[in-house]
Amino acid sequence: MRKKTLELSVGLFMLAGFISLAVLALNVSGLNLAQEKGSYTIYASFENIGGLTARSKVTVAGVTIGRVVNISLDKDSFSGIVEMSINKDYNTFTTDTAAAILTAGLLGEKYIGLVSGADEEFLQDGGRIDDTQSALVLEDLIGQFLFNKVNE
Amino acid sequence: MIAWIRSLGRSGLGTLQVLGRSGTFVVQSLCGVPKLNKALPLLNQQLYAVGVLSLPIIIVSGLFIGMVLSLQGYTILVDYGSEQAVGQMLALSLVRELGPVVTALLFAGRAGSSLTAEIGLMKATEQITSLEMIGVDPLRYIIAPRLLAGFISLPMLTLIFNVVGIGGGYLVAVDWLGVYDGSFWSNMQNATDFKNDVMNGIIKSIAFAFTVSWIAVFQGYDLVPTSEGIGRATTKTVVYSSLAVLGLDFILTAVMFGDF
């Protein structure tokens, strides 16, 4: 009897440990295995990506539909290439879709906002967005402002 | 002057000898392949003593640490109007740092000291020598189950500590202070990465588990078999393992999260 309760409590302890791992994975870190499968990749090149990082959100009208997977530099044009993974349910972006790097709040995180265009054709897996708007860099803005003041 | 240099050399050699002894000790006790049907009951018993009996202190301190973190974070963040970030702060600080470290410190105090005292008393009352006399290897029969139980239970306790802490923080932030439920979780999930944060926390706690149980069991096995020796070894266990955990934590954090 004594041995049974001992084994039972050890079993419950181990079970609690594994359940905690599952809670940490699913509830705290938001690990979602199903979402990774149904997605396709599109690229966009920006003159300046500002503070955009991998895992940043990709949104349309404020709704998150994917995320940034990878950021690299194009050696020829010296522009930043952003690789985005988009949920497969949203595959009706036209080829003239515009992408902009936006900021949440005044000092918040950077994310990508997409605005669909009016073209007939849709972006395919591996497609590329040409109409892009770079991140707002505060230093450039202040510089421009000062320059205009001086010119006045 | 020469005497001073000699004493330095002597203490260096002594330290090296202890290190070597403890190294061969841990390798010898873990290398023997045990028969599973005989080893499992022994391991079970130690898992109960080391893991299950540590649960109350881990759960209670996890709950309070989560609650305090939440309360402190809220009072600071509310000034900037970003009290939803409490979830993010809570999860990251618990999963990355406080969970593994605090659990390891509590484990050293609760389970490590009792392991040392238990093995020390066995040695002082010559139970270990008697085992050797009747042909049972004490390293495999006494030491190995305790070491393994330590390795297994500390990561488990850390996971439980993290979850309980986040639960406590949720209680304070959402139910008491009125942070919005949805942004609490979504901020947390956006900020926490499974591989970088949760897995690194687990790796940390496995390293701590190895360190703490090694120190505890070796101090018990290597002590001077008197009542005074047992007292001194128990203190040493707690002091050494706390220092080792904190030092190791800095190194691991620098390797895992530092940018170089």
Short mmCIF file of N, CA, C and O in Angstrom, two decimals, chain A residues 19-68:
data_model
loop_
_atom_site.label_atom_id
_atom_site.label_comp_id
_atom_site.label_asym_id
_atom_site.label_seq_id
_atom_site.Cartn_x
_atom_site.Cartn_y
_atom_site.Cartn_z
N ILE A 19 2.89 18.25 -18.16
CA ILE A 19 1.78 19.17 -18.44
C ILE A 19 2.28 20.61 -18.42
O ILE A 19 1.92 21.44 -19.25
N SER A 20 3.18 20.91 -17.45
CA SER A 20 3.74 22.26 -17.38
C SER A 20 4.49 22.60 -18.65
O SER A 20 4.38 23.71 -19.17
N LEU A 21 5.24 21.62 -19.18
CA LEU A 21 5.97 21.86 -20.43
C LEU A 21 4.99 22.19 -21.55
O LEU A 21 5.20 23.13 -22.33
N ALA A 22 3.89 21.43 -21.60
CA ALA A 22 2.90 21.67 -22.65
C ALA A 22 2.28 23.05 -22.49
O ALA A 22 2.10 23.78 -23.48
N VAL A 23 1.99 23.45 -21.25
CA VAL A 23 1.40 24.77 -21.02
C VAL A 23 2.37 25.86 -21.45
O VAL A 23 2.01 26.82 -22.13
N LEU A 24 3.66 25.68 -21.07
CA LEU A 24 4.66 26.68 -21.45
C LEU A 24 4.77 26.78 -22.96
O LEU A 24 4.89 27.86 -23.52
N ALA A 25 4.71 25.62 -23.64
CA ALA A 25 4.87 25.63 -25.08
C ALA A 25 3.67 26.28 -25.76
O ALA A 25 3.82 27.16 -26.60
N LEU A 26 2.47 25.84 -25.38
CA LEU A 26 1.29 26.26 -26.14
C LEU A 26 0.73 27.58 -25.66
O LEU A 26 0.38 28.46 -26.45
N ASN A 27 0.66 27.75 -24.34
CA ASN A 27 -0.04 28.92 -23.82
C ASN A 27 0.87 30.12 -23.63
O ASN A 27 0.47 31.25 -23.85
N VAL A 28 2.12 29.87 -23.21
CA VAL A 28 3.00 30.98 -22.90
C VAL A 28 3.81 31.41 -24.11
O VAL A 28 3.90 32.59 -24.43
N SER A 29 4.39 30.44 -24.83
CA SER A 29 5.21 30.86 -25.97
C SER A 29 4.39 30.87 -27.26
O SER A 29 4.89 31.26 -28.31
N GLY A 30 3.12 30.46 -27.19
CA GLY A 30 2.24 30.54 -28.36
C GLY A 30 2.74 29.70 -29.52
O GLY A 30 2.57 30.06 -30.67
N LEU A 31 3.36 28.55 -29.19
CA LEU A 31 3.84 27.66 -30.24
C LEU A 31 2.64 27.09 -30.97
O LEU A 31 1.76 26.51 -30.35
N ASN A 32 2.59 27.26 -32.28
CA ASN A 32 1.46 26.75 -33.03
C ASN A 32 1.97 25.93 -34.20
O ASN A 32 2.47 26.46 -35.17
N LEU A 33 1.87 24.61 -34.06
CA LEU A 33 2.47 23.74 -35.07
C LEU A 33 1.64 23.72 -36.35
O LEU A 33 2.18 23.59 -37.44
N ALA A 34 0.33 23.88 -36.20
CA ALA A 34 -0.54 23.76 -37.37
C ALA A 34 -0.35 24.94 -38.32
O ALA A 34 -0.43 24.79 -39.53
N GLN A 35 -0.08 26.13 -37.73
CA GLN A 35 -0.05 27.33 -38.54
C GLN A 35 1.12 27.34 -39.52
O GLN A 35 1.03 27.89 -40.60
N GLU A 36 2.24 26.68 -39.11
CA GLU A 36 3.44 26.72 -39.92
C GLU A 36 3.24 26.07 -41.27
O GLU A 36 3.88 26.42 -42.25
N LYS A 37 2.37 25.07 -41.33
CA LYS A 37 2.24 24.28 -42.56
C LYS A 37 1.60 25.10 -43.68
O LYS A 37 2.13 25.16 -44.78
N GLY A 38 0.44 25.68 -43.40
CA GLY A 38 -0.32 26.31 -44.47
C GLY A 38 0.11 27.73 -44.73
O GLY A 38 -0.62 28.67 -44.41
N SER A 39 1.32 27.93 -45.27
CA SER A 39 1.74 29.30 -45.53
C SER A 39 2.52 29.35 -46.83
O SER A 39 3.01 28.34 -47.31
N TYR A 40 2.61 30.52 -47.42
CA TYR A 40 3.43 30.70 -48.61
C TYR A 40 4.33 31.91 -48.42
O TYR A 40 4.11 32.72 -47.51
N THR A 41 5.36 32.02 -49.23
CA THR A 41 6.39 33.02 -49.02
C THR A 41 6.32 34.10 -50.09
O THR A 41 6.17 33.79 -51.26
N ILE A 42 6.42 35.35 -49.68
CA ILE A 42 6.60 36.42 -50.66
C ILE A 42 7.75 37.31 -50.20
O ILE A 42 8.12 37.31 -49.03
N TYR A 43 8.32 38.04 -51.16
CA TYR A 43 9.48 38.88 -50.86
C TYR A 43 9.14 40.34 -51.14
O TYR A 43 8.29 40.64 -51.98
N ALA A 44 9.84 41.22 -50.44
CA ALA A 44 9.71 42.64 -50.74
C ALA A 44 11.05 43.28 -50.44
O ALA A 44 11.72 42.88 -49.49
N SER A 45 11.47 44.24 -51.29
CA SER A 45 12.74 44.90 -51.00
C SER A 45 12.47 46.34 -50.58
O SER A 45 11.67 47.04 -51.20
N PHE A 46 13.12 46.74 -49.50
CA PHE A 46 12.94 48.09 -48.96
C PHE A 46 14.27 48.83 -49.00
O PHE A 46 15.32 48.22 -48.84
N GLU A 47 14.20 50.14 -49.19
CA GLU A 47 15.43 50.93 -49.16
C GLU A 47 16.01 50.96 -47.75
O GLU A 47 17.21 51.00 -47.55
N ASN A 48 15.11 50.98 -46.76
CA ASN A 48 15.56 51.01 -45.38
C ASN A 48 14.56 50.23 -44.54
O ASN A 48 13.38 50.55 -44.55
N ILE A 49 15.02 49.19 -43.86
CA ILE A 49 14.06 48.40 -43.10
C ILE A 49 13.91 48.91 -41.67
O ILE A 49 13.11 48.39 -40.90
N GLY A 50 14.67 49.94 -41.27
CA GLY A 50 14.53 50.48 -39.93
C GLY A 50 14.78 49.43 -38.88
O GLY A 50 15.77 48.71 -38.94
N GLY A 51 13.89 49.29 -37.92
CA GLY A 51 14.10 48.34 -36.83
C GLY A 51 13.32 47.05 -37.00
O GLY A 51 13.07 46.36 -36.04
N LEU A 52 12.96 46.73 -38.25
CA LEU A 52 12.21 45.49 -38.49
C LEU A 52 13.09 44.29 -38.16
O LEU A 52 14.27 44.26 -38.47
N THR A 53 12.51 43.29 -37.50
CA THR A 53 13.27 42.09 -37.15
C THR A 53 12.51 40.85 -37.62
O THR A 53 11.33 40.94 -37.95
N ALA A 54 13.20 39.72 -37.66
CA ALA A 54 12.52 38.46 -37.95
C ALA A 54 11.46 38.24 -36.87
O ALA A 54 11.62 38.69 -35.74
N ARG A 55 10.38 37.57 -37.22
CA ARG A 55 9.23 37.33 -36.34
C ARG A 55 8.34 38.56 -36.18
O ARG A 55 7.39 38.52 -35.41
N SER A 56 8.63 39.67 -36.89
CA SER A 56 7.71 40.79 -36.83
C SER A 56 6.41 40.42 -37.54
O SER A 56 6.38 39.51 -38.36
N LYS A 57 5.34 41.16 -37.23
CA LYS A 57 4.03 40.83 -37.80
C LYS A 57 3.91 41.35 -39.23
O LYS A 57 4.54 42.33 -39.61
N VAL A 58 3.10 40.68 -40.03
CA VAL A 58 2.67 41.20 -41.32
C VAL A 58 1.16 41.36 -41.24
O VAL A 58 0.45 40.40 -40.90
N THR A 59 0.68 42.56 -41.49
CA THR A 59 -0.75 42.81 -41.28
C THR A 59 -1.39 43.38 -42.53
O THR A 59 -0.74 43.97 -43.38
N VAL A 60 -2.71 43.17 -42.61
CA VAL A 60 -3.54 43.85 -43.60
C VAL A 60 -4.70 44.46 -42.84
O VAL A 60 -5.38 43.74 -42.08
N ALA A 61 -4.89 45.77 -42.98
CA ALA A 61 -5.95 46.46 -42.25
C ALA A 61 -5.87 46.18 -40.76
O ALA A 61 -6.88 46.06 -40.07
N GLY A 62 -4.65 46.02 -40.24
CA GLY A 62 -4.47 45.79 -38.82
C GLY A 62 -4.63 44.35 -38.38
O GLY A 62 -4.39 44.02 -37.22
N VAL A 63 -5.01 43.46 -39.33
CA VAL A 63 -5.19 42.05 -38.98
C VAL A 63 -3.90 41.30 -39.30
O VAL A 63 -3.38 41.40 -40.42
N THR A 64 -3.37 40.56 -38.34
CA THR A 64 -2.13 39.82 -38.57
C THR A 64 -2.39 38.61 -39.45
O THR A 64 -3.26 37.79 -39.14
N ILE A 65 -1.66 38.50 -40.57
CA ILE A 65 -1.87 37.37 -41.47
C ILE A 65 -0.59 36.59 -41.71
O ILE A 65 -0.60 35.60 -42.43
N GLY A 66 0.51 37.02 -41.12
CA GLY A 66 1.76 36.28 -41.32
C GLY A 66 2.86 36.95 -40.55
O GLY A 66 2.62 37.84 -39.73
N ARG A 67 4.10 36.50 -40.81
CA ARG A 67 5.21 37.15 -40.13
C ARG A 67 6.47 37.14 -40.97
O ARG A 67 6.59 36.40 -41.94
N VAL A 68 7.40 38.00 -40.55
CA VAL A 68 8.68 38.10 -41.25
C VAL A 68 9.53 36.90 -40.87
O VAL A 68 9.67 36.57 -39.70
#
